[in-house]
Coordinates of C-alpha atoms in Angstrom, one line a residue:
M1 CA -79.8 -58.0 121.2
D2 CA -81.0 -61.5 121.7
R3 CA -83.7 -62.3 124.3
R4 CA -81.4 -64.1 126.6
T5 CA -79.0 -61.1 126.8
A6 CA -82.0 -58.8 127.3
L7 CA -83.2 -60.9 130.2
Y8 CA -79.8 -60.8 131.9
N9 CA -79.7 -57.0 131.3
Y10 CA -83.2 -56.7 132.8
A11 CA -82.1 -58.7 135.9
Q12 CA -79.0 -56.4 136.3
K13 CA -81.1 -53.3 135.9
K14 CA -83.6 -54.5 138.6
G15 CA -80.8 -55.5 141.0
I16 CA -81.5 -59.2 140.7
E17 CA -78.4 -61.2 141.2
V18 CA -77.9 -64.2 138.9
D19 CA -75.3 -66.8 139.8
W20 CA -74.3 -70.0 138.2
F21 CA -73.2 -73.1 140.1
P22 CA -73.9 -76.9 140.2
M23 CA -76.9 -78.0 142.2
Q24 CA -78.2 -81.4 143.2
T25 CA -81.6 -81.5 141.5
A26 CA -82.7 -78.0 140.4
A27 CA -81.7 -76.5 137.1
A28 CA -82.7 -73.0 138.3
F29 CA -84.4 -71.4 141.3
S30 CA -85.0 -68.0 142.8
L31 CA -85.3 -66.8 146.3
P32 CA -86.0 -63.5 148.2
L33 CA -82.8 -62.2 149.7
D34 CA -82.7 -59.2 152.1
G35 CA -85.4 -57.3 150.3
A36 CA -84.1 -58.2 146.9
C37 CA -84.0 -61.4 144.8
A38 CA -81.4 -63.9 143.7
I39 CA -81.5 -66.5 141.0
A40 CA -79.3 -69.6 140.7
I41 CA -78.8 -71.5 137.5
D42 CA -76.9 -74.8 137.1
P43 CA -75.1 -74.4 133.7
Q44 CA -74.7 -78.2 133.5
K45 CA -78.5 -78.6 133.5
I46 CA -79.1 -76.1 130.7
S47 CA -79.6 -77.8 127.3
S48 CA -79.7 -74.7 125.0
A49 CA -79.8 -71.0 124.8
A50 CA -83.6 -71.2 124.5
D51 CA -83.7 -73.4 127.6
E52 CA -81.6 -70.9 129.6
S53 CA -83.8 -68.1 128.5
V54 CA -87.0 -69.8 129.5
K55 CA -85.6 -70.8 132.9
L56 CA -84.2 -67.3 133.5
A57 CA -87.5 -65.6 132.5
H58 CA -89.5 -68.0 134.7
E59 CA -87.3 -67.2 137.7
L60 CA -87.4 -63.5 136.9
G61 CA -91.2 -63.8 137.0
H62 CA -91.0 -65.1 140.6
C63 CA -88.7 -62.1 141.5
V64 CA -90.7 -59.4 139.8
Y65 CA -94.1 -60.3 141.2
G66 CA -92.7 -61.5 144.5
G67 CA -94.1 -65.1 144.1
F68 CA -92.3 -67.3 146.5
Y69 CA -94.2 -70.0 148.3
N70 CA -93.8 -71.0 151.9
R71 CA -93.4 -74.8 152.2
A72 CA -94.4 -74.6 155.9
S73 CA -97.8 -73.1 155.1
P74 CA -100.6 -75.4 154.1
L75 CA -102.5 -72.5 152.6
D76 CA -99.7 -71.6 150.1
V77 CA -100.1 -73.4 146.8
K78 CA -96.9 -73.9 144.8
E79 CA -98.7 -74.3 141.5
Q80 CA -100.2 -70.8 141.8
H81 CA -96.7 -69.3 142.1
E82 CA -95.4 -71.4 139.3
Y83 CA -98.3 -70.4 137.1
K84 CA -97.8 -66.7 137.7
A85 CA -94.1 -66.9 137.0
N86 CA -94.8 -68.6 133.7
V87 CA -97.4 -66.0 132.8
W88 CA -94.8 -63.2 133.5
A89 CA -92.3 -65.1 131.4
V90 CA -94.7 -65.6 128.5
Q91 CA -95.8 -62.0 128.5
R92 CA -92.2 -60.9 128.5
M93 CA -90.8 -63.2 125.9
I94 CA -93.8 -63.9 123.7
P95 CA -96.1 -60.9 123.6
W96 CA -99.5 -61.7 122.1
S97 CA -99.3 -59.1 119.4
K98 CA -96.0 -60.5 118.1
L99 CA -97.1 -64.1 118.4
R100 CA -100.3 -63.4 116.5
G101 CA -98.4 -61.4 113.9
A102 CA -96.0 -64.3 113.4
V103 CA -98.8 -66.8 113.0
R104 CA -100.7 -64.6 110.6
S105 CA -97.6 -64.2 108.5
G106 CA -97.3 -67.9 108.0
T107 CA -95.1 -69.1 110.9
T108 CA -97.3 -71.9 112.3
E109 CA -95.2 -74.8 113.2
L110 CA -94.5 -75.0 116.9
W111 CA -90.7 -75.5 116.3
E112 CA -90.6 -72.4 114.0
L113 CA -92.4 -70.3 116.6
A114 CA -90.1 -71.5 119.3
E115 CA -87.1 -70.7 117.3
L116 CA -88.4 -67.3 116.3
F117 CA -89.0 -66.3 119.9
G118 CA -85.9 -68.0 121.3
V119 CA -87.8 -70.4 123.6
T120 CA -88.3 -74.1 123.9
E121 CA -91.1 -75.9 122.2
P122 CA -92.8 -76.9 125.5
F123 CA -92.7 -73.3 126.6
M124 CA -94.2 -72.1 123.3
H125 CA -96.9 -74.7 123.6
W126 CA -97.7 -73.5 127.2
A127 CA -97.8 -69.9 125.8
I128 CA -100.2 -70.7 123.1
D129 CA -102.5 -72.6 125.5
Y130 CA -102.3 -69.7 127.9
Y131 CA -103.3 -67.1 125.3
V132 CA -105.9 -69.2 123.5
Q133 CA -107.4 -71.3 126.2
T134 CA -107.0 -69.1 129.3
K135 CA -107.2 -65.6 127.8
G136 CA -109.6 -66.5 124.9
K137 CA -107.4 -64.9 122.2
S138 CA -107.7 -65.9 118.6
F139 CA -105.3 -65.9 115.7
D140 CA -108.0 -64.7 113.3

């Protein structure tokens, strides 16, 4: 099963509703809904299966850890919620052990790694920075 299908199955298993419809500006967003969570994706703003997977994983990250910011609160920082959603998505889609194994096996080009994990190149770059810079991991 590919990663995108696995993410949709995960959403269904967790009772997270995913709907597709056109939106003015956003390609995807999530929101709490009556004690659950819902995700909206604009299919016209999705450029590839990898892009869809990354956006879905990110929004699932918001749903799973409950990270929704309150625009009315000056104490709530949007970037913190976005960061946590990205971390969840990275850990779900690109586990460190598998990334390290791929690099040690000779897959070192960013585009190759992105293709291998079914994610976009910018997301793979973010994942590598997260593991190496933030978590202090090493490919050695």
